[in-house]
Amino acid sequence: MWLKASTLIFAACLLLTSCTKKSDEVVVYTSIDQVFSEPILKDFEQATGIRVKPVFDTEETKSTGVLNRLIAEKDNPQCDVFWSGDPVRALVLKRKGITSSYLSPNAAEIPDEFKDAEDHWIGFSSRARVLLYNTNLVKSEAAPNSIYDFINLKWKGQGTIANPLFGTTSFHVAAIFSALGDAAAKEFFAKMKANGVIVATSNGDVRKRVADGEVAFGLADTDDANEAIKEGKSVAMVFLDQPGIGTLIVPNTVSLIKNSPHAENGKKLIDYLLTREVEAKLAASCAQMPLLPNAIAVSGVTSVDQITPMKIDYEHVAQKLEEIQPFLKDWVGK
Amino acid sequence: MRGERWIAGCLMKRTRTSPILLLLILLIGVIPIAWMFGASFWNARGLTLQHYAVLFQEARTLKLLGNTVALGMLVVAGTLLLGIPLAFFLARTDVPFRNLLGTILLVPLFLPPYILAVAWSSILGRRVLVHQRFGIGETAWAFLNSIWGCTFVLVFAFLPIVILFIKTALVQIQAEIEEAARLETARRKIVWHITLPLIAPAMLSSAMVIFMLTISEFAVPMFLSVNVFTSEVFTQFAAFYNYETAVAMSLPLIVITLAAMMWERARLQEGVFATEEAMPQLSPRLPLGGWRFAVLGFCLLIFIISVLLPIGIILMQSLSFEAYFRAFEVAENGIATSFLNSAVGATVLVAFGFVVAYQIERRGAQHFDVLLLLMFAIPSTVLGIGLIKLWNQSLFAGTIYNTFVIVIIAYLARFLILPERMFLSAFKQLPVSLEEAAKMDGASTAQIWTKILLPLTAPTIAAAWIIGFIFCFGELGATIIVYPAGGATLPIRLYTIMANSPESVTAAMSMMLVLPILVAVSLVMFSLNFLFTRKLI
């Protein structure tokens, strides 16, 4: 009798609590490092009174957490907004039918190449790929400035890149394949391996190895380079291939999750992220380059129109990445 | 042959297992894992083996598996070689500072092995001034970035597990046995023929746990450029987002684990470990005489290598007020969340571990051991996703999945094997005759548990709680997949700041991971010592 009664009460409690959906909150999953994303989310809370419940992930764990979680939650989504550090992950989610289209009114001024044609993701503040070099080991006038320096015998065993299967490096490699063509790109990577490139675990690891002087230079993102410079490490950065094929621009992206529990609040958060104020904050905290025209100027941050970008179609590069993954897996394992 | 004997033994043994316990074990891990494996046999067209084909398509699969097993065995050999004498010296001799050393030597376990590997890369780096002066920079660097370097890092990361398991077993040996033997034979022979066989279950259990922790480790091998099979499984998740293939690729790791378990079981079947004396009485400490300082030197050497150097470098990197201030700012409620989750997790682990081990040892429920091993062997990401699949249903989303309960479930699924193994060793040392005699005297089950089993396994309960707390505090793989929004633990916060925070802040946060656990563990150990010495428990 008691057992039956307590089972019933327990079931009723489960039902009641599971049906409770709080209207004053928004759940955001993000692969942007917590130190940069959290202040923005707190500002949003203050501005709107909507409580933000974040799930953070990081480059160090290859964003395995949030991506796999979003995929696993597909049948009963718990997340409203996915804020990604690059378009690849947003494209993965789009292909898996996890995001829905939402065209924020604030996205109107963002250039078309940084938006999904079906509005599943919108790009904002961007990073660029740079060469970070150790100033104790390399003089600025002799510093490497091109991806081709990785196959230059002068730098044999002196360069490092993060594992190209993951993160922005994977996207960059796919962009190189798109730009050079498959045959030339495969030859380039074979030469790179022969020239003793060191495969680091992440861009953060690249930054550490260069800063510690384990290697002379490495491929990283502007935020990694900026952090090392801010720390006072003996490093400097160079935008890749200026002039030449240009450097890869990696925008943040934001997507609304399909059937999300707090879709309206999710849209408000997306609108908020796509503002000049947020871009300015990200520029100040991690040197991200604003994509909106007439951006609020932040000293020391290069503007996107000051550099030569790689001419790419993000959707096409994402498809290329899928094609070349077996090659990259072999390349890393050799 | 021995494996067959073990299987036959399992089948013939009459089991009286608790169905409620079985149901709980199924719900916390077995069903989520089965769910994942079930999906790996399906594709859009129905039943398929296509995801398993990848295991046979790549020529390097065997080589990578070989590397994984070799790394596992090297780490087990290294930890046992150092850990057994160390545990013996700390538990059974009068070496100075043994209590302090016993606590401090646990510190490497408080940090994720990846952090220790990063610290070692700062110590054995190419450009370290000392190395450059002696011209050994390249040699040190080449050593670290090899299977030997990887073994080195993992041996010192997992050494505390052997120390804790074996110290606990040594403390539980009853003095009378060794004293009786001492009348007949030399002390060296007693150690060899009596003490070592009595702690054999603990040795095997710790070896098993370390083997499994090593073969499931991918962050350290990846960082040190050592190719292992586990990285391939991780790549399927992190680069390809391909669950089905990732699950299929976990299969060889599970087979290796089960083979290792059969070997371990066969060894356990061969030995007789239970003692027949009624009440335990601690053996007197072995006076080391002139060897006291040589033994202390050995202990200090291990302390320097395993604690002082790696933790020292992290501490040095963190030494600024600003770094700690920023680390506290970022950690926010992560410290409280981690403490609460770990304390609840460790307590639940001990309670479950005790009951499960009892069922296995006294009721012949060997299948529990297999299930727990399976849950431990499965990559944490597979388990995490399986937990989402099972618990992210409308009925449970607000009560279990989106709350800290799901984190506790993940802890249970991942680490239940640890207390279970410790209690299994303890029960093997405890004569069944004690319970039988009590029963004949009319004692109830509750009385047997409260008056005999719990008091006699008190040291193991304490050690299991400590090890449970430490493992829960540092868990990342499954927690990062299932933690409730807004409920990040300290290791998650540490990893989320690593990529783009100053080294000093990351180091400060690593120290924030070490210090609270050290304080908590020291308090528990101090209280237990106090209670034991005054015979209050």
Short mmCIF file of C-alpha atoms in Angstrom, two decimals, chain A:
data_model
loop_
_atom_site.label_atom_id
_atom_site.label_comp_id
_atom_site.label_asym_id
_atom_site.label_seq_id
_atom_site.Cartn_x
_atom_site.Cartn_y
_atom_site.Cartn_z
CA MET A 1 0.00 0.00 0.00
CA TRP A 2 2.68 2.45 1.14
CA LEU A 3 4.89 1.36 -1.73
CA LYS A 4 2.11 2.01 -4.26
CA ALA A 5 1.31 5.38 -2.72
CA SER A 6 4.91 6.55 -2.70
CA THR A 7 5.39 5.36 -6.29
CA LEU A 8 2.33 7.38 -7.33
CA ILE A 9 3.54 10.50 -5.50
CA PHE A 10 7.00 10.11 -7.04
CA ALA A 11 5.52 9.75 -10.53
CA ALA A 12 3.29 12.80 -9.98
CA CYS A 13 6.28 14.85 -8.84
CA LEU A 14 8.23 13.75 -11.90
CA LEU A 15 5.37 14.73 -14.15
CA LEU A 16 4.85 18.11 -12.48
CA THR A 17 8.50 19.10 -12.49
CA SER A 18 9.08 17.87 -16.01
CA CYS A 19 6.15 19.92 -17.29
CA THR A 20 7.44 23.10 -15.70
CA LYS A 21 8.99 25.26 -18.39
CA LYS A 22 10.37 28.53 -17.12
CA SER A 23 9.54 31.41 -19.43
CA ASP A 24 12.18 33.82 -18.14
CA GLU A 25 15.22 31.85 -19.19
CA VAL A 26 17.20 30.90 -22.23
CA VAL A 27 19.58 27.97 -22.62
CA VAL A 28 22.67 28.56 -24.72
CA TYR A 29 25.31 26.01 -25.68
CA THR A 30 28.56 27.57 -26.75
CA SER A 31 31.97 26.51 -27.97
CA ILE A 32 33.33 30.00 -27.39
CA ASP A 33 35.73 30.06 -24.48
CA GLN A 34 33.98 30.86 -21.25
CA VAL A 35 36.22 33.83 -20.44
CA PHE A 36 34.93 35.62 -23.53
CA SER A 37 31.35 34.40 -23.80
CA GLU A 38 30.26 34.59 -20.17
CA PRO A 39 30.57 38.40 -19.76
CA ILE A 40 28.46 38.89 -22.89
CA LEU A 41 25.80 36.51 -21.61
CA LYS A 42 25.75 38.28 -18.24
CA ASP A 43 25.28 41.62 -19.99
CA PHE A 44 22.33 40.13 -21.86
CA GLU A 45 20.83 39.01 -18.53
CA GLN A 46 21.16 42.51 -17.16
CA ALA A 47 19.75 44.14 -20.27
CA THR A 48 16.70 41.88 -20.62
CA GLY A 49 16.07 40.23 -17.25
CA ILE A 50 16.12 36.85 -19.01
CA ARG A 51 18.20 34.32 -17.11
CA VAL A 52 20.86 32.69 -19.24
CA LYS A 53 21.73 29.06 -18.54
CA PRO A 54 24.94 28.32 -20.40
CA VAL A 55 26.65 25.07 -21.29
CA PHE A 56 30.27 25.77 -22.11
CA ASP A 57 32.63 23.76 -24.15
CA THR A 58 36.07 24.41 -25.36
CA GLU A 59 38.59 24.02 -28.06
CA GLU A 60 40.69 21.90 -25.70
CA THR A 61 38.03 19.19 -25.75
CA LYS A 62 37.42 19.84 -29.47
CA SER A 63 33.88 20.97 -28.66
CA THR A 64 32.91 17.31 -28.43
CA GLY A 65 30.65 18.09 -25.52
CA VAL A 66 28.15 20.56 -26.94
CA LEU A 67 28.04 19.19 -30.47
CA ASN A 68 27.46 15.59 -29.44
CA ARG A 69 25.03 16.75 -26.81
CA LEU A 70 22.99 18.75 -29.31
CA ILE A 71 22.91 15.77 -31.66
CA ALA A 72 21.91 13.39 -28.87
CA GLU A 73 19.17 15.77 -27.65
CA LYS A 74 17.66 16.15 -31.11
CA ASP A 75 14.39 14.36 -30.21
CA ASN A 76 13.82 16.42 -27.07
CA PRO A 77 15.87 19.63 -27.39
CA GLN A 78 16.95 21.35 -24.19
CA CYS A 79 18.94 24.12 -25.85
CA ASP A 80 17.63 27.31 -27.47
CA VAL A 81 20.69 28.89 -29.03
CA PHE A 82 23.97 27.49 -30.27
CA TRP A 83 26.81 30.01 -30.35
CA SER A 84 29.72 28.54 -32.25
CA GLY A 85 33.28 29.66 -32.78
CA ASP A 86 33.20 28.72 -36.46
CA PRO A 87 30.68 27.91 -39.20
CA VAL A 88 31.66 24.19 -39.51
CA ARG A 89 29.77 23.09 -36.44
CA ALA A 90 26.73 25.18 -37.38
CA LEU A 91 26.77 23.48 -40.78
CA VAL A 92 27.00 20.02 -39.18
CA LEU A 93 23.91 20.81 -37.12
CA LYS A 94 22.07 22.18 -40.12
CA ARG A 95 22.76 19.00 -42.11
CA LYS A 96 21.51 16.89 -39.20
CA GLY A 97 18.28 18.88 -39.02
CA ILE A 98 18.94 20.28 -35.55
CA THR A 99 18.80 24.02 -36.28
CA SER A 100 15.90 26.04 -37.59
CA SER A 101 15.94 29.12 -39.75
CA TYR A 102 15.74 32.51 -38.12
CA LEU A 103 16.65 35.74 -39.86
CA SER A 104 17.36 38.26 -37.19
CA PRO A 105 16.52 41.85 -38.13
CA ASN A 106 20.02 42.75 -36.90
CA ALA A 107 21.58 40.49 -39.53
CA ALA A 108 20.56 42.69 -42.44
CA GLU A 109 23.88 44.56 -42.55
CA ILE A 110 26.08 41.48 -42.21
CA PRO A 111 27.68 40.62 -45.58
CA ASP A 112 25.98 37.72 -47.34
CA GLU A 113 29.08 35.49 -47.41
CA PHE A 114 28.88 35.32 -43.62
CA LYS A 115 25.26 34.13 -43.53
CA ASP A 116 23.59 30.85 -44.36
CA ALA A 117 21.42 31.05 -47.48
CA GLU A 118 18.57 29.43 -45.51
CA ASP A 119 19.19 31.46 -42.32
CA HIS A 120 20.25 28.48 -40.20
CA TRP A 121 23.29 30.39 -39.03
CA ILE A 122 24.44 33.98 -39.03
CA GLY A 123 28.06 35.02 -38.70
CA PHE A 124 29.32 37.87 -36.55
CA SER A 125 32.63 38.86 -34.92
CA SER A 126 35.40 36.94 -36.63
CA ARG A 127 38.84 35.59 -36.05
CA ALA A 128 41.53 35.11 -38.66
CA ARG A 129 44.24 32.52 -39.05
CA VAL A 130 47.71 33.85 -38.35
CA LEU A 131 51.30 32.71 -38.01
CA LEU A 132 52.51 33.16 -34.46
CA TYR A 133 56.28 33.27 -34.11
CA ASN A 134 58.73 33.40 -31.26
CA THR A 135 60.60 36.71 -31.35
CA ASN A 136 63.61 35.26 -29.49
CA LEU A 137 64.11 32.70 -32.23
CA VAL A 138 63.01 34.65 -35.31
CA LYS A 139 63.65 38.27 -36.25
CA SER A 140 60.60 40.16 -37.51
CA GLU A 141 62.15 40.89 -40.93
CA ALA A 142 62.83 37.16 -41.44
CA ALA A 143 59.57 35.94 -39.95
CA PRO A 144 57.54 33.35 -41.86
CA ASN A 145 54.37 34.80 -43.38
CA SER A 146 52.90 32.12 -45.61
CA ILE A 147 51.57 28.60 -45.31
CA TYR A 148 54.35 27.75 -47.79
CA ASP A 149 56.89 28.42 -45.05
CA PHE A 150 55.80 25.09 -43.57
CA ILE A 151 57.42 23.35 -46.54
CA ASN A 152 60.45 25.63 -46.70
CA LEU A 153 63.57 23.61 -45.76
CA LYS A 154 64.82 26.67 -43.89
CA TRP A 155 62.15 25.98 -41.28
CA LYS A 156 62.53 22.19 -41.10
CA GLY A 157 61.21 20.90 -37.77
CA GLN A 158 60.46 24.46 -36.62
CA GLY A 159 56.75 24.76 -37.37
CA THR A 160 53.66 23.46 -35.62
CA ILE A 161 49.96 23.24 -36.44
CA ALA A 162 47.07 21.95 -34.35
CA ASN A 163 45.63 18.54 -35.21
CA PRO A 164 43.93 19.22 -38.58
CA LEU A 165 41.05 16.88 -37.77
CA PHE A 166 39.64 19.34 -35.28
CA GLY A 167 38.47 22.91 -34.83
CA THR A 168 39.49 25.91 -36.90
CA THR A 169 42.59 24.10 -38.19
CA SER A 170 40.37 21.48 -39.88
CA PHE A 171 38.41 24.27 -41.50
CA HIS A 172 41.57 26.04 -42.59
CA VAL A 173 42.95 22.85 -44.15
CA ALA A 174 39.69 22.33 -46.04
CA ALA A 175 39.90 25.94 -47.26
CA ILE A 176 43.45 25.28 -48.48
CA PHE A 177 42.19 22.21 -50.36
CA SER A 178 39.47 24.35 -51.92
CA ALA A 179 41.94 27.05 -52.91
CA LEU A 180 44.75 24.83 -54.24
CA GLY A 181 42.81 21.87 -55.58
CA ASP A 182 43.03 18.33 -54.18
CA ALA A 183 46.20 17.15 -55.93
CA ALA A 184 48.27 20.22 -55.11
CA ALA A 185 46.98 20.33 -51.54
CA LYS A 186 47.84 16.66 -50.93
CA GLU A 187 51.35 17.26 -52.27
CA PHE A 188 51.63 20.33 -50.05
CA PHE A 189 50.67 18.36 -46.93
CA ALA A 190 53.02 15.51 -47.80
CA LYS A 191 55.86 18.03 -48.06
CA MET A 192 54.78 19.64 -44.82
CA LYS A 193 55.03 16.30 -43.04
CA ALA A 194 58.42 15.62 -44.63
CA ASN A 195 59.57 19.00 -43.38
CA GLY A 196 58.98 17.87 -39.80
CA VAL A 197 55.87 19.83 -38.86
CA ILE A 198 54.82 19.11 -35.27
CA VAL A 199 51.14 18.28 -34.77
CA ALA A 200 49.95 19.95 -31.57
CA THR A 201 46.75 18.98 -29.75
CA SER A 202 45.05 22.37 -30.18
CA ASN A 203 45.61 26.01 -31.10
CA GLY A 204 46.18 26.67 -27.40
CA ASP A 205 48.93 24.05 -27.47
CA VAL A 206 50.41 25.72 -30.59
CA ARG A 207 50.47 29.02 -28.70
CA LYS A 208 52.23 27.41 -25.72
CA ARG A 209 54.81 25.60 -27.83
CA VAL A 210 55.68 28.78 -29.73
CA ALA A 211 55.72 30.94 -26.59
CA ASP A 212 57.95 28.39 -24.79
CA GLY A 213 60.31 28.33 -27.77
CA GLU A 214 59.77 24.61 -28.44
CA VAL A 215 59.23 25.64 -32.07
CA ALA A 216 59.86 28.86 -33.98
CA PHE A 217 56.37 29.41 -35.35
CA GLY A 218 52.91 27.93 -35.57
CA LEU A 219 49.51 28.35 -37.10
CA ALA A 220 46.91 29.76 -34.71
CA ASP A 221 43.84 31.97 -34.46
CA THR A 222 44.01 35.70 -33.77
CA ASP A 223 42.57 35.25 -30.28
CA ASP A 224 45.27 32.71 -29.31
CA ALA A 225 47.96 35.01 -30.67
CA ASN A 226 46.42 38.04 -28.99
CA GLU A 227 46.33 36.29 -25.62
CA ALA A 228 50.01 35.31 -25.85
CA ILE A 229 50.93 38.90 -26.78
CA LYS A 230 48.81 40.29 -23.91
CA GLU A 231 50.60 37.92 -21.52
CA GLY A 232 53.87 39.50 -22.52
CA LYS A 233 55.28 36.36 -24.14
CA SER A 234 58.07 36.82 -26.68
CA VAL A 235 55.79 36.33 -29.66
CA ALA A 236 54.39 38.28 -32.59
CA MET A 237 51.83 37.46 -35.27
CA VAL A 238 51.58 37.82 -39.03
CA PHE A 239 48.45 37.56 -41.15
CA LEU A 240 48.94 34.72 -43.61
CA ASP A 241 49.72 35.16 -47.30
CA GLN A 242 49.27 38.93 -47.62
CA PRO A 243 49.54 39.22 -50.58
CA GLY A 244 48.80 35.74 -51.89
CA ILE A 245 45.86 33.42 -51.38
CA GLY A 246 44.91 35.41 -48.31
CA THR A 247 44.06 34.28 -44.82
CA LEU A 248 41.01 32.43 -43.59
CA ILE A 249 38.36 34.48 -41.82
CA VAL A 250 36.53 32.45 -39.19
CA PRO A 251 33.32 34.14 -38.02
CA ASN A 252 31.40 33.23 -34.87
CA THR A 253 28.01 31.88 -35.77
CA VAL A 254 24.72 31.79 -33.96
CA SER A 255 21.83 29.39 -34.65
CA LEU A 256 18.37 28.83 -33.27
CA ILE A 257 17.67 25.22 -32.28
CA LYS A 258 14.65 23.58 -33.87
CA ASN A 259 11.75 23.03 -31.41
CA SER A 260 13.72 24.74 -28.68
CA PRO A 261 11.97 25.14 -25.31
CA HIS A 262 12.35 28.94 -25.13
CA ALA A 263 12.41 29.94 -28.79
CA GLU A 264 11.29 33.55 -28.24
CA ASN A 265 14.00 34.19 -25.67
CA GLY A 266 16.42 32.44 -27.99
CA LYS A 267 15.59 34.89 -30.77
CA LYS A 268 16.12 37.79 -28.36
CA LEU A 269 19.56 36.44 -27.49
CA ILE A 270 20.45 36.03 -31.17
CA ASP A 271 19.34 39.61 -31.87
CA TYR A 272 21.47 40.79 -28.96
CA LEU A 273 24.58 38.94 -30.15
CA LEU A 274 24.28 40.53 -33.59
CA THR A 275 24.86 44.07 -32.35
CA ARG A 276 27.79 46.43 -32.71
CA GLU A 277 28.10 46.59 -28.94
CA VAL A 278 28.69 42.84 -28.65
CA GLU A 279 31.16 42.91 -31.53
CA ALA A 280 33.01 45.75 -29.80
CA LYS A 281 33.14 43.80 -26.54
CA LEU A 282 34.54 40.74 -28.33
CA ALA A 283 37.05 42.95 -30.12
CA ALA A 284 38.20 44.37 -26.81
CA SER A 285 38.37 41.06 -24.96
CA CYS A 286 39.83 38.76 -27.63
CA ALA A 287 40.68 40.91 -30.64
CA GLN A 288 37.85 39.56 -32.75
CA MET A 289 37.20 41.55 -35.90
CA PRO A 290 33.68 43.02 -36.26
CA LEU A 291 31.73 42.07 -39.37
CA LEU A 292 29.07 44.76 -39.15
CA PRO A 293 29.90 47.89 -41.11
CA ASN A 294 30.68 51.08 -39.18
CA ALA A 295 31.88 49.03 -36.24
CA ILE A 296 32.82 50.69 -32.98
CA ALA A 297 36.59 51.11 -33.24
CA VAL A 298 38.72 49.25 -30.75
CA SER A 299 42.39 50.12 -30.68
CA GLY A 300 44.81 47.38 -31.67
CA VAL A 301 42.19 45.34 -33.50
CA THR A 302 42.68 44.96 -37.23
CA SER A 303 39.54 45.43 -39.25
CA VAL A 304 38.40 42.76 -41.72
CA ASP A 305 38.74 45.15 -44.65
CA GLN A 306 42.42 45.73 -43.84
CA ILE A 307 43.41 42.16 -44.68
CA THR A 308 43.14 39.95 -47.76
CA PRO A 309 40.72 37.14 -46.96
CA MET A 310 40.68 33.72 -48.63
CA LYS A 311 37.86 33.75 -51.16
CA ILE A 312 35.73 30.83 -50.03
CA ASP A 313 32.20 29.59 -49.81
CA TYR A 314 31.72 28.32 -46.25
CA GLU A 315 29.18 25.68 -47.23
CA HIS A 316 31.49 24.38 -49.94
CA VAL A 317 34.48 24.29 -47.58
CA ALA A 318 32.43 22.36 -45.02
CA GLN A 319 31.63 19.78 -47.71
CA LYS A 320 35.29 19.64 -48.68
CA LEU A 321 36.19 19.02 -45.05
CA GLU A 322 33.98 15.96 -45.01
CA GLU A 323 35.64 14.68 -48.20
CA ILE A 324 39.19 15.09 -46.97
CA GLN A 325 38.73 13.71 -43.46
CA PRO A 326 40.01 10.21 -44.36
CA PHE A 327 43.11 11.81 -45.91
CA LEU A 328 43.66 13.94 -42.80
CA LYS A 329 43.22 10.96 -40.50
CA ASP A 330 45.95 9.10 -42.38
CA TRP A 331 48.13 12.20 -42.47
CA VAL A 332 47.92 12.66 -38.69
CA GLY A 333 48.49 8.95 -38.01
CA LYS A 334 51.62 8.66 -40.16
#
